[in-house]
């Protein structure tokens, strides 16, 4: 007989879906959406449903591995955890003594979200420092742009989209990337809302759209300024809202005069007729929701493009009301506090932009980067300029990769540590598609000799004689301490039953 355990999908995804997982005799037999979840109501993507395939894949790494061939050849031998810890300890200790702690780059991205990944800093702070990256590969420019424009990143609940009369999807394809938001977009359209899609291609979310604009890549900012120019010129603006809630409008009005229809049409390669049609929709529905995707901000200066796009709803007073607003990501849930940080060492060098890892890895001096520890990341496939990155990594003295599979990055490593999957450890998840906090439950033991990072760092911490109070075990007591220190009005028992809305 199986039992069903509530959990959450921690993938770096707008969904942060509530899961109902059937477990029988220590094995996961089925993953479904949790029908009792207020935000998801049982919906998850097909990838989520098929996680057991990943979990029990014959290709999953089950033991620590040491490189035996040339770097990148993918030849490894199995070693014990004891040998693994000894090798890593010797390497890190020697590098720290010879070059300083900054000679080690700690590189961590977002394979999984969650507060428990902070256990890494509990180790690296005690190590005395490290080199780290800054910025991100994903949405950092857009976030910064919105904070500069609005002060904070927030929007109405995604279910409020059902109150919209007009929805604009700008560089966003939620049918593929944000299924819960798309659910509400579809419901709004079924109730008669108009849908406009703006994207460099006709995307899957736009199948029901009433108007589709395909700007030349990288010209979204120009299009936004052109639309603003037409709205102001044709007096389709909310003077009262602008007076009360904005500043700098006079300068903005002057700026957008530089973006007449003809010029915008020539730059964006969208016909004047289509731009006029969009203006007409806005004239008929000045209160609307604009959903902006993340891809829009992945061009040079595109933080400014996001600022221009985000201003459009404000021009017509379409902010802070039902069915309205500018949607980018939902950052309203509080950041959870990790109460196990040791004192922060001075020798943390934030010197490499994440997107420039390939070109900057070997430009570090005093000390140079000699070793890289990579977890929750696969930069050999997800970072720009992977050929250059491969060259840079080949020259390193030592690479440790923590992963579930022999990824392109793990292939480059000297030591590969087999990681626990999302069903094999506890965590607390706040996402960016909604404001709920959810408990990720450990429901099975990791297979083979796989370990969660907290256990890996505890093993190493013991070897380094670090204070293990900062490196707690991954269990519900640790989660309860996180909840208490984050001042949440909930507890582990409640979170086992349902998500918590802050
Ligand atoms: S939609 Fe995202 S969060 Fe939900 S199950 Fe799929 S990958 Fe996980």
Short mmCIF file of C-alpha atoms and ligand atoms in Angstrom, two decimals:
data_model
loop_
_atom_site.label_atom_id
_atom_site.label_comp_id
_atom_site.label_asym_id
_atom_site.label_seq_id
_atom_site.Cartn_x
_atom_site.Cartn_y
_atom_site.Cartn_z
CA UNK A 1 0.00 0.00 0.00
CA UNK A 2 1.42 3.39 -0.93
CA UNK A 3 1.22 6.57 1.07
CA UNK A 4 0.92 10.07 -0.37
CA UNK A 5 3.26 12.80 0.81
CA UNK A 6 2.86 16.51 0.07
CA UNK A 7 5.89 18.33 -1.22
CA UNK A 8 6.94 20.98 -3.71
CA UNK A 9 8.94 21.02 -6.91
CA UNK A 10 12.06 23.11 -6.18
CA UNK A 11 13.14 23.55 -9.80
CA UNK A 12 14.16 27.05 -10.88
CA UNK A 13 10.79 27.66 -12.48
CA UNK A 14 7.83 30.03 -12.09
CA UNK A 15 5.70 27.08 -10.96
CA UNK A 16 7.07 26.06 -7.55
CA UNK A 17 4.29 23.50 -7.89
CA UNK A 18 2.71 21.75 -4.94
CA UNK A 19 3.18 18.01 -5.36
CA UNK A 20 1.40 14.92 -4.09
CA UNK A 21 3.89 12.07 -4.28
CA UNK A 22 2.94 8.42 -3.91
CA UNK A 23 5.60 6.39 -2.12
CA UNK A 24 5.56 2.62 -1.70
CA UNK A 25 8.22 0.53 0.04
CA UNK A 26 10.77 3.35 -0.07
CA UNK A 27 10.20 4.00 -3.76
CA UNK A 28 8.44 6.86 -5.52
CA UNK A 29 5.80 5.41 -7.78
CA UNK A 30 3.90 8.49 -8.92
CA UNK A 31 4.21 12.29 -8.87
CA UNK A 32 1.03 14.36 -9.23
CA UNK A 33 0.00 17.92 -8.63
CA UNK A 34 -1.54 18.53 -5.20
CA UNK A 35 -5.23 19.28 -5.79
CA UNK A 36 -5.53 20.99 -2.41
CA UNK A 37 -2.94 23.62 -3.28
CA UNK A 38 -4.61 27.04 -3.54
CA UNK A 39 -2.34 28.25 -6.31
CA UNK A 40 -1.83 25.11 -8.38
CA UNK A 41 -5.03 23.07 -7.90
CA UNK A 42 -3.35 19.90 -9.09
CA UNK A 43 -1.61 21.26 -12.17
CA UNK A 44 2.04 20.38 -12.83
CA UNK A 45 4.01 20.08 -16.05
CA UNK A 46 4.85 16.81 -17.78
CA UNK A 47 8.47 17.17 -16.69
CA UNK A 48 7.29 17.22 -13.07
CA UNK A 49 5.15 14.14 -13.62
CA UNK A 50 8.10 12.24 -15.05
CA UNK A 51 10.62 12.99 -12.30
CA UNK A 52 10.64 9.33 -11.16
CA UNK A 53 12.28 8.50 -14.51
CA UNK A 54 15.11 10.86 -13.65
CA UNK A 55 15.32 9.58 -10.12
CA UNK A 56 15.68 5.95 -11.13
CA UNK A 57 17.64 6.55 -14.32
CA UNK A 58 20.44 4.01 -14.87
CA UNK A 59 22.66 7.00 -15.69
CA UNK A 60 22.34 8.52 -12.23
CA UNK A 61 25.63 8.89 -10.36
CA UNK A 62 25.63 6.76 -7.22
CA UNK A 63 29.21 6.93 -5.92
CA UNK A 64 32.02 9.49 -5.66
CA UNK A 65 34.23 9.42 -8.75
CA UNK A 66 37.82 10.44 -9.39
CA UNK A 67 39.11 11.41 -12.82
CA UNK A 68 41.58 8.93 -14.36
CA UNK A 69 41.78 10.17 -17.95
CA UNK A 70 42.56 13.52 -19.52
CA UNK A 71 40.33 16.33 -18.26
CA UNK A 72 37.08 16.23 -20.18
CA UNK A 73 37.53 12.66 -21.49
CA UNK A 74 34.87 11.42 -19.09
CA UNK A 75 37.01 8.61 -17.62
CA UNK A 76 36.56 8.14 -13.88
CA UNK A 77 37.01 5.50 -11.20
CA UNK A 78 34.87 4.89 -8.16
CA UNK A 79 36.39 5.91 -4.83
CA UNK A 80 35.10 5.81 -1.26
CA UNK A 81 33.78 8.85 0.58
CA UNK A 82 36.73 8.58 2.95
CA UNK A 83 39.19 8.82 0.06
CA UNK A 84 37.12 11.62 -1.46
CA UNK A 85 37.19 13.73 1.67
CA UNK A 86 40.94 13.17 2.07
CA UNK A 87 41.67 14.24 -1.52
CA UNK A 88 39.50 17.36 -1.34
CA UNK A 89 40.85 18.30 2.09
CA UNK A 90 44.48 18.07 0.96
CA UNK A 91 43.85 20.06 -2.21
CA UNK A 92 41.84 22.85 -0.61
CA UNK A 93 44.16 23.13 2.38
CA UNK A 94 47.25 23.37 0.18
CA UNK A 95 45.69 25.92 -2.17
CA UNK A 96 44.58 28.05 0.75
CA UNK A 97 48.04 27.93 2.33
CA UNK A 98 49.87 28.63 -0.91
CA UNK A 99 47.58 31.19 -2.58
CA UNK A 100 44.88 32.16 -0.09
CA UNK A 101 41.20 31.14 0.09
CA UNK A 102 40.28 33.30 -2.93
CA UNK A 103 42.15 30.81 -5.12
CA UNK A 104 39.01 28.66 -4.87
CA UNK A 105 35.96 29.70 -6.87
CA UNK A 106 32.69 28.54 -5.35
CA UNK A 107 30.19 28.45 -8.22
CA UNK A 108 26.55 27.80 -7.38
CA UNK A 109 23.47 28.43 -9.53
CA UNK A 110 19.84 27.41 -9.23
CA UNK A 111 19.24 23.83 -10.32
CA UNK A 112 16.99 23.74 -7.28
CA UNK A 113 15.66 26.62 -5.22
CA UNK A 114 15.60 26.44 -1.43
CA UNK A 115 17.07 27.79 1.77
CA UNK A 116 19.05 24.62 2.60
CA UNK A 117 21.59 25.33 -0.12
CA UNK A 118 22.95 28.02 2.23
CA UNK A 119 24.73 25.17 4.04
CA UNK A 120 27.50 25.77 1.49
CA UNK A 121 28.24 29.20 2.94
CA UNK A 122 28.38 27.69 6.41
CA UNK A 123 31.35 25.75 5.06
CA UNK A 124 32.99 28.35 2.83
CA UNK A 125 32.78 31.11 5.44
CA UNK A 126 34.65 28.83 7.83
CA UNK A 127 37.13 28.06 5.07
CA UNK A 128 38.09 31.71 5.40
CA UNK A 129 36.85 33.06 2.08
CA UNK A 130 36.56 32.19 -1.60
CA UNK A 131 36.02 33.79 -4.97
CA UNK A 132 32.44 34.06 -6.10
CA UNK A 133 30.45 35.32 -9.04
CA UNK A 134 28.03 38.22 -9.10
CA UNK A 135 24.97 38.96 -11.20
CA UNK A 136 23.20 36.13 -12.93
CA UNK A 137 22.36 34.40 -16.18
CA UNK A 138 18.65 34.79 -15.78
CA UNK A 139 16.72 37.88 -14.73
CA UNK A 140 19.13 40.11 -12.81
CA UNK A 141 19.00 43.02 -15.29
CA UNK A 142 15.21 42.99 -15.33
CA UNK A 143 14.94 42.85 -11.56
CA UNK A 144 17.32 45.75 -11.15
CA UNK A 145 15.41 47.72 -13.79
CA UNK A 146 12.07 47.20 -12.06
CA UNK A 147 13.45 48.11 -8.64
CA UNK A 148 14.86 51.31 -10.16
CA UNK A 149 11.48 52.06 -11.73
CA UNK A 150 8.95 50.90 -9.13
CA UNK A 151 11.03 50.47 -5.98
CA UNK A 152 10.05 46.82 -5.58
CA UNK A 153 9.01 43.80 -7.63
CA UNK A 154 5.42 42.90 -6.96
CA UNK A 155 2.19 42.38 -8.79
CA UNK A 156 -1.36 41.19 -8.21
CA UNK A 157 -1.99 37.49 -7.62
CA UNK A 158 -1.85 35.65 -10.92
CA UNK A 159 -5.49 34.59 -10.41
CA UNK A 160 -6.41 38.29 -10.71
CA UNK A 161 -5.60 38.03 -14.42
CA UNK A 162 -9.08 36.57 -14.78
CA UNK A 163 -10.39 40.09 -14.07
CA UNK A 164 -8.44 41.55 -16.99
CA UNK A 165 -10.13 42.87 -20.09
CA UNK A 166 -6.84 43.06 -21.97
CA UNK A 167 -3.65 41.08 -21.42
CA UNK A 168 -0.36 41.72 -23.19
CA UNK A 169 2.24 38.97 -23.21
CA UNK A 170 5.52 40.69 -24.03
CA UNK A 171 8.44 38.34 -24.71
CA UNK A 172 6.66 35.80 -22.58
CA UNK A 173 5.52 32.29 -23.46
CA UNK A 174 3.78 31.11 -20.27
CA UNK A 175 2.11 28.17 -22.03
CA UNK A 176 5.59 26.63 -21.85
CA UNK A 177 7.27 28.51 -19.01
CA UNK A 178 4.59 29.48 -16.48
CA UNK A 179 1.68 27.07 -16.75
CA UNK A 180 -0.23 28.42 -13.74
CA UNK A 181 -0.21 31.98 -15.05
CA UNK A 182 -1.26 30.68 -18.48
CA UNK A 183 -4.20 28.91 -16.87
CA UNK A 184 -5.55 32.29 -15.70
CA UNK A 185 -4.74 33.97 -19.03
CA UNK A 186 -6.78 31.29 -20.80
CA UNK A 187 -9.67 31.74 -18.39
CA UNK A 188 -9.63 35.51 -18.97
CA UNK A 189 -9.65 35.01 -22.74
CA UNK A 190 -12.51 32.51 -22.43
CA UNK A 191 -14.42 35.22 -20.54
CA UNK A 192 -13.85 37.67 -23.38
CA UNK A 193 -10.54 39.37 -22.57
CA UNK A 194 -8.42 40.47 -25.51
CA UNK A 195 -4.94 38.98 -25.78
CA UNK A 196 -1.97 40.63 -27.48
CA UNK A 197 1.36 38.85 -27.88
CA UNK A 198 4.61 40.62 -28.58
CA UNK A 199 7.51 38.29 -29.23
CA UNK A 200 10.29 37.78 -31.74
CA UNK A 201 8.34 34.76 -33.01
CA UNK A 202 4.75 33.58 -32.95
CA UNK A 203 4.87 31.61 -29.73
CA UNK A 204 2.65 28.86 -28.32
CA UNK A 205 0.91 31.19 -25.84
CA UNK A 206 -0.32 33.37 -28.66
CA UNK A 207 -2.55 30.84 -30.40
CA UNK A 208 -5.63 32.68 -29.10
CA UNK A 209 -4.20 36.17 -29.44
CA UNK A 210 -6.15 38.95 -31.17
CA UNK A 211 -3.01 40.76 -32.24
CA UNK A 212 0.52 39.51 -32.62
CA UNK A 213 3.57 41.77 -33.02
CA UNK A 214 6.99 40.32 -33.88
CA UNK A 215 9.69 42.93 -33.28
CA UNK A 216 13.21 42.47 -34.56
CA UNK A 217 15.25 40.96 -31.68
CA UNK A 218 16.65 43.57 -29.32
CA UNK A 219 14.26 46.37 -30.33
CA UNK A 220 11.67 45.97 -27.54
CA UNK A 221 12.79 49.15 -25.79
CA UNK A 222 12.30 51.16 -28.97
CA UNK A 223 8.83 49.66 -29.43
CA UNK A 224 7.89 50.53 -25.83
CA UNK A 225 9.04 54.14 -26.24
CA UNK A 226 7.14 54.36 -29.53
CA UNK A 227 3.95 53.09 -27.86
CA UNK A 228 4.45 55.56 -24.99
CA UNK A 229 4.89 58.35 -27.53
CA UNK A 230 1.58 57.49 -29.22
CA UNK A 231 -0.27 57.16 -25.90
CA UNK A 232 0.91 60.61 -24.81
CA UNK A 233 0.34 62.20 -28.22
CA UNK A 234 -3.22 60.84 -28.40
CA UNK A 235 -3.92 61.63 -24.75
CA UNK A 236 -4.52 57.99 -23.81
CA UNK A 237 -2.97 58.59 -20.41
CA UNK A 238 -4.19 58.95 -16.84
CA UNK A 239 -3.04 62.46 -15.82
CA UNK A 240 -4.35 62.04 -12.31
CA UNK A 241 -2.40 58.80 -11.74
CA UNK A 242 0.74 60.28 -13.30
CA UNK A 243 0.51 63.40 -11.11
CA UNK A 244 -0.01 61.45 -7.93
CA UNK A 245 2.28 58.46 -8.40
CA UNK A 246 5.15 59.31 -10.74
CA UNK A 247 7.97 61.77 -11.16
CA UNK A 248 9.99 62.72 -14.22
CA UNK A 249 6.98 62.64 -16.58
CA UNK A 250 7.88 65.94 -18.29
CA UNK A 251 11.34 64.60 -19.18
CA UNK A 252 9.89 61.27 -20.28
CA UNK A 253 7.40 63.08 -22.52
CA UNK A 254 10.28 64.92 -24.20
CA UNK A 255 12.31 61.73 -24.57
CA UNK A 256 9.60 59.74 -26.34
CA UNK A 257 9.07 62.49 -28.93
CA UNK A 258 12.18 61.02 -30.46
CA UNK A 259 10.25 57.82 -31.27
CA UNK A 260 7.65 58.64 -33.94
CA UNK A 261 5.72 55.81 -35.59
CA UNK A 262 7.76 55.76 -38.80
CA UNK A 263 11.08 55.50 -36.98
CA UNK A 264 9.80 52.84 -34.57
CA UNK A 265 8.33 50.83 -37.42
CA UNK A 266 11.62 50.97 -39.34
CA UNK A 267 13.70 49.89 -36.32
CA UNK A 268 11.36 47.18 -35.00
CA UNK A 269 10.23 45.97 -38.45
CA UNK A 270 6.61 46.03 -37.27
CA UNK A 271 4.17 47.70 -39.63
CA UNK A 272 2.73 51.08 -38.66
CA UNK A 273 -0.73 49.54 -39.01
CA UNK A 274 0.00 46.92 -36.36
CA UNK A 275 1.41 49.47 -33.93
CA UNK A 276 -1.68 51.64 -34.45
CA UNK A 277 -3.85 48.61 -33.87
CA UNK A 278 -2.11 48.03 -30.52
CA UNK A 279 -2.70 51.67 -29.57
CA UNK A 280 -6.40 51.23 -30.38
CA UNK A 281 -6.62 48.23 -28.07
CA UNK A 282 -5.03 50.31 -25.30
CA UNK A 283 -7.44 53.17 -26.00
CA UNK A 284 -10.39 50.80 -25.61
CA UNK A 285 -8.86 49.07 -22.55
CA UNK A 286 -6.53 51.49 -20.76
CA UNK A 287 -6.71 49.23 -17.69
CA UNK A 288 -4.85 46.07 -18.61
CA UNK A 289 -2.21 43.57 -17.46
CA UNK A 290 1.20 43.49 -19.10
CA UNK A 291 3.21 40.30 -18.55
CA UNK A 292 6.85 40.72 -19.46
CA UNK A 293 9.14 37.74 -20.06
CA UNK A 294 12.72 37.28 -18.98
CA UNK A 295 14.23 36.90 -22.45
CA UNK A 296 13.54 40.57 -23.21
CA UNK A 297 16.29 41.63 -20.79
CA UNK A 298 19.00 39.44 -22.28
CA UNK A 299 20.37 42.05 -24.67
CA UNK A 300 22.84 44.87 -24.20
CA UNK A 301 21.15 47.78 -22.37
CA UNK A 302 17.96 45.80 -22.07
CA UNK A 303 17.52 46.75 -18.42
CA UNK A 304 16.51 50.07 -19.99
CA UNK A 305 14.14 48.24 -22.35
CA UNK A 306 12.45 46.64 -19.32
CA UNK A 307 12.14 50.06 -17.69
CA UNK A 308 10.46 51.42 -20.82
CA UNK A 309 8.06 48.47 -21.06
CA UNK A 310 7.24 48.57 -17.35
CA UNK A 311 6.24 52.24 -17.59
CA UNK A 312 3.45 51.59 -20.10
CA UNK A 313 0.80 50.41 -17.60
CA UNK A 314 1.66 53.39 -15.36
CA UNK A 315 0.91 55.82 -18.21
CA UNK A 316 -2.72 54.72 -18.28
CA UNK A 317 -3.01 54.32 -14.50
CA UNK A 318 -3.11 50.57 -14.89
CA UNK A 319 -1.29 49.76 -11.65
CA UNK A 320 -2.66 48.65 -8.29
CA UNK A 321 -6.15 47.83 -9.54
CA UNK A 322 -8.07 44.66 -10.32
CA UNK A 323 -7.10 43.01 -13.59
CA UNK A 324 -4.19 45.41 -14.05
CA UNK A 325 -0.48 45.64 -13.48
CA UNK A 326 3.00 44.90 -14.68
CA UNK A 327 4.05 41.26 -14.18
CA UNK A 328 7.68 40.16 -14.29
CA UNK A 329 8.26 37.90 -11.31
CA UNK A 330 6.68 37.71 -7.88
CA UNK A 331 9.19 38.58 -5.17
CA UNK A 332 6.69 39.23 -2.40
CA UNK A 333 7.44 36.20 -0.24
CA UNK A 334 10.15 37.05 2.29
CA UNK A 335 13.63 35.69 1.86
CA UNK A 336 13.98 32.92 4.40
CA UNK A 337 16.65 33.35 7.01
CA UNK A 338 19.40 30.73 7.33
CA UNK A 339 20.28 30.95 11.03
CA UNK A 340 23.48 28.93 10.69
CA UNK A 341 25.83 31.43 9.08
CA UNK A 342 29.20 31.68 10.79
CA UNK A 343 30.81 35.14 10.90
CA UNK A 344 31.44 36.29 7.34
CA UNK A 345 35.14 36.31 6.47
CA UNK A 346 36.71 39.37 4.87
CA UNK A 347 38.32 37.41 2.06
CA UNK A 348 35.33 36.92 -0.21
CA UNK A 349 36.15 38.17 -3.68
CA UNK A 350 33.03 38.85 -5.79
CA UNK A 351 35.02 39.43 -8.91
CA UNK A 352 33.53 37.41 -11.77
CA UNK A 353 30.26 38.26 -13.51
CA UNK A 354 28.39 34.96 -13.81
CA UNK A 355 27.77 35.57 -17.50
CA UNK A 356 31.50 36.19 -18.06
CA UNK A 357 32.76 33.09 -16.29
CA UNK A 358 34.45 31.84 -19.48
CA UNK A 359 36.44 35.00 -20.15
CA UNK A 360 37.12 36.05 -16.55
CA UNK A 361 38.13 32.77 -14.91
CA UNK A 362 41.74 33.21 -15.90
CA UNK A 363 41.89 36.97 -15.54
CA UNK A 364 41.87 36.74 -11.77
CA UNK A 365 45.13 37.73 -10.14
CA UNK A 366 46.48 37.98 -6.64
CA UNK A 367 45.60 35.20 -6.26
CA UNK A 368 44.66 33.45 -9.49
CA UNK A 369 41.76 31.01 -9.39
CA UNK A 370 43.26 27.54 -9.09
CA UNK A 371 40.25 25.44 -8.17
CA UNK A 372 36.50 25.52 -8.77
CA UNK A 373 33.75 23.91 -6.73
CA UNK A 374 30.55 23.65 -8.78
CA UNK A 375 27.17 22.66 -7.42
CA UNK A 376 23.57 23.11 -8.61
CA UNK A 377 25.00 24.25 -11.93
CA UNK A 378 26.11 23.05 -15.33
CA UNK A 379 28.03 26.02 -16.75
CA UNK A 380 29.43 23.95 -19.62
CA UNK A 381 25.96 23.99 -21.15
CA UNK A 382 24.23 26.99 -19.62
CA UNK A 383 26.89 29.74 -19.67
CA UNK A 384 27.91 31.83 -22.67
CA UNK A 385 31.01 30.85 -24.66
CA UNK A 386 31.39 27.23 -23.60
CA UNK A 387 34.43 26.60 -25.84
CA UNK A 388 36.36 29.31 -24.02
CA UNK A 389 35.06 28.02 -20.69
CA UNK A 390 36.30 24.51 -21.53
CA UNK A 391 39.76 25.95 -22.26
CA UNK A 392 39.76 27.88 -18.99
CA UNK A 393 38.62 24.88 -16.98
CA UNK A 394 41.25 22.66 -18.56
CA UNK A 395 43.94 24.89 -17.08
CA UNK A 396 42.64 24.65 -13.50
CA UNK A 397 44.45 22.60 -10.84
CA UNK A 398 41.33 21.11 -9.32
CA UNK A 399 37.60 20.91 -10.06
CA UNK A 400 34.90 19.43 -7.85
CA UNK A 401 31.40 18.99 -9.28
CA UNK A 402 28.35 17.96 -7.26
CA UNK A 403 25.65 16.52 -9.48
CA UNK A 404 23.15 13.75 -10.12
CA UNK A 405 24.48 12.99 -13.58
CA UNK A 406 27.67 13.05 -15.60
CA UNK A 407 26.90 16.44 -17.13
CA UNK A 408 29.20 18.29 -19.52
CA UNK A 409 30.54 20.16 -16.48
CA UNK A 410 30.96 17.06 -14.31
CA UNK A 411 33.00 15.53 -17.15
CA UNK A 412 35.58 18.28 -16.61
CA UNK A 413 35.89 17.57 -12.88
CA UNK A 414 38.65 15.85 -10.93
CA UNK A 415 36.18 14.70 -8.31
CA UNK A 416 32.44 14.19 -8.80
CA UNK A 417 30.22 13.98 -5.75
CA UNK A 418 26.86 12.20 -6.24
CA UNK A 419 24.07 14.53 -5.12
CA UNK A 420 20.72 13.79 -3.50
CA UNK A 421 17.62 14.46 -5.58
CA UNK A 422 14.72 16.71 -4.59
CA UNK A 423 12.88 13.78 -2.96
CA UNK A 424 15.82 12.87 -0.77
CA UNK A 425 16.24 15.96 1.43
CA UNK A 426 14.20 18.59 3.26
CA UNK A 427 14.00 22.20 2.20
CA UNK A 428 11.80 25.28 2.32
CA UNK A 429 10.91 26.80 -1.01
CA UNK A 430 9.88 30.33 -1.88
CA UNK A 431 9.44 30.77 -5.60
CA UNK A 432 9.00 33.70 -7.92
CA UNK A 433 5.72 32.81 -9.62
CA UNK A 434 3.61 33.17 -6.47
CA UNK A 435 4.05 34.18 -2.83
CA UNK A 436 3.58 30.85 -1.04
CA UNK A 437 6.23 29.18 1.11
CA UNK A 438 6.26 25.39 0.92
CA UNK A 439 7.97 22.46 2.60
CA UNK A 440 9.95 20.12 0.39
CA UNK A 441 9.84 16.75 2.11
CA UNK A 442 12.44 14.04 2.23
CA UNK A 443 10.42 10.95 1.35
CA UNK A 444 13.03 8.39 0.35
CA UNK A 445 16.66 7.73 1.18
CA UNK A 446 19.25 8.77 -1.42
CA UNK A 447 20.32 5.75 -3.51
CA UNK A 448 23.83 4.30 -3.48
CA UNK A 449 26.17 6.74 -1.74
CA UNK A 450 24.43 9.95 -2.86
CA UNK A 451 24.39 12.73 -0.30
CA UNK A 452 22.75 16.09 0.13
CA UNK A 453 25.19 19.02 0.15
CA UNK A 454 24.64 19.51 3.89
CA UNK A 455 26.05 16.05 4.55
CA UNK A 456 28.93 16.57 2.13
CA UNK A 457 29.90 19.81 3.83
CA UNK A 458 29.54 18.23 7.28
CA UNK A 459 31.98 15.49 6.28
CA UNK A 460 34.46 18.04 4.98
CA UNK A 461 33.80 20.35 7.93
CA UNK A 462 34.73 17.53 10.33
CA UNK A 463 37.97 16.98 8.44
CA UNK A 464 38.78 20.70 8.60
CA UNK A 465 37.78 20.73 12.28
CA UNK A 466 35.16 23.41 11.61
CA UNK A 467 32.32 24.22 14.00
CA UNK A 468 29.56 21.76 13.04
CA UNK A 469 26.89 23.86 14.79
CA UNK A 470 26.98 25.92 11.60
CA UNK A 471 26.59 22.79 9.49
CA UNK A 472 23.34 21.26 10.76
CA UNK A 473 21.96 17.98 9.55
CA UNK A 474 19.24 18.13 6.94
CA UNK A 475 16.13 17.30 8.96
CA UNK A 476 12.85 18.77 10.16
CA UNK A 477 14.44 20.26 13.28
CA UNK A 478 16.67 22.36 11.03
CA UNK A 479 13.65 23.39 8.94
CA UNK A 480 11.77 24.39 12.10
CA UNK A 481 14.71 26.58 13.15
CA UNK A 482 14.65 28.28 9.74
CA UNK A 483 10.90 28.91 10.09
CA UNK A 484 11.28 30.34 13.58
CA UNK A 485 14.20 32.57 12.68
CA UNK A 486 12.30 33.85 9.61
CA UNK A 487 9.37 34.94 11.81
CA UNK A 488 6.83 32.93 9.87
CA UNK A 489 3.52 32.32 11.53
CA UNK A 490 3.53 28.62 10.69
CA UNK A 491 5.36 25.42 11.53
CA UNK A 492 6.56 22.22 9.94
CA UNK A 493 3.36 20.32 10.79
CA UNK A 494 1.18 22.90 9.06
CA UNK A 495 3.50 23.04 6.06
CA UNK A 496 3.27 19.28 5.69
CA UNK A 497 -0.43 19.80 5.05
CA UNK A 498 -0.53 22.99 2.95
CA UNK A 499 1.48 25.89 1.52
CA UNK A 500 1.82 29.01 3.63
CA UNK A 501 0.92 32.43 2.25
CA UNK A 502 3.07 35.16 3.79
S1 LIG B 1 6.00 23.58 -13.80
FE1 LIG B 1 8.06 23.95 -12.93
S2 LIG B 1 7.77 23.80 -10.71
FE2 LIG B 1 5.97 22.83 -11.70
S3 LIG B 1 6.47 20.64 -11.84
FE3 LIG B 1 7.10 21.60 -13.77
S4 LIG B 1 9.28 22.12 -13.44
FE4 LIG B 1 8.40 21.75 -11.42
#
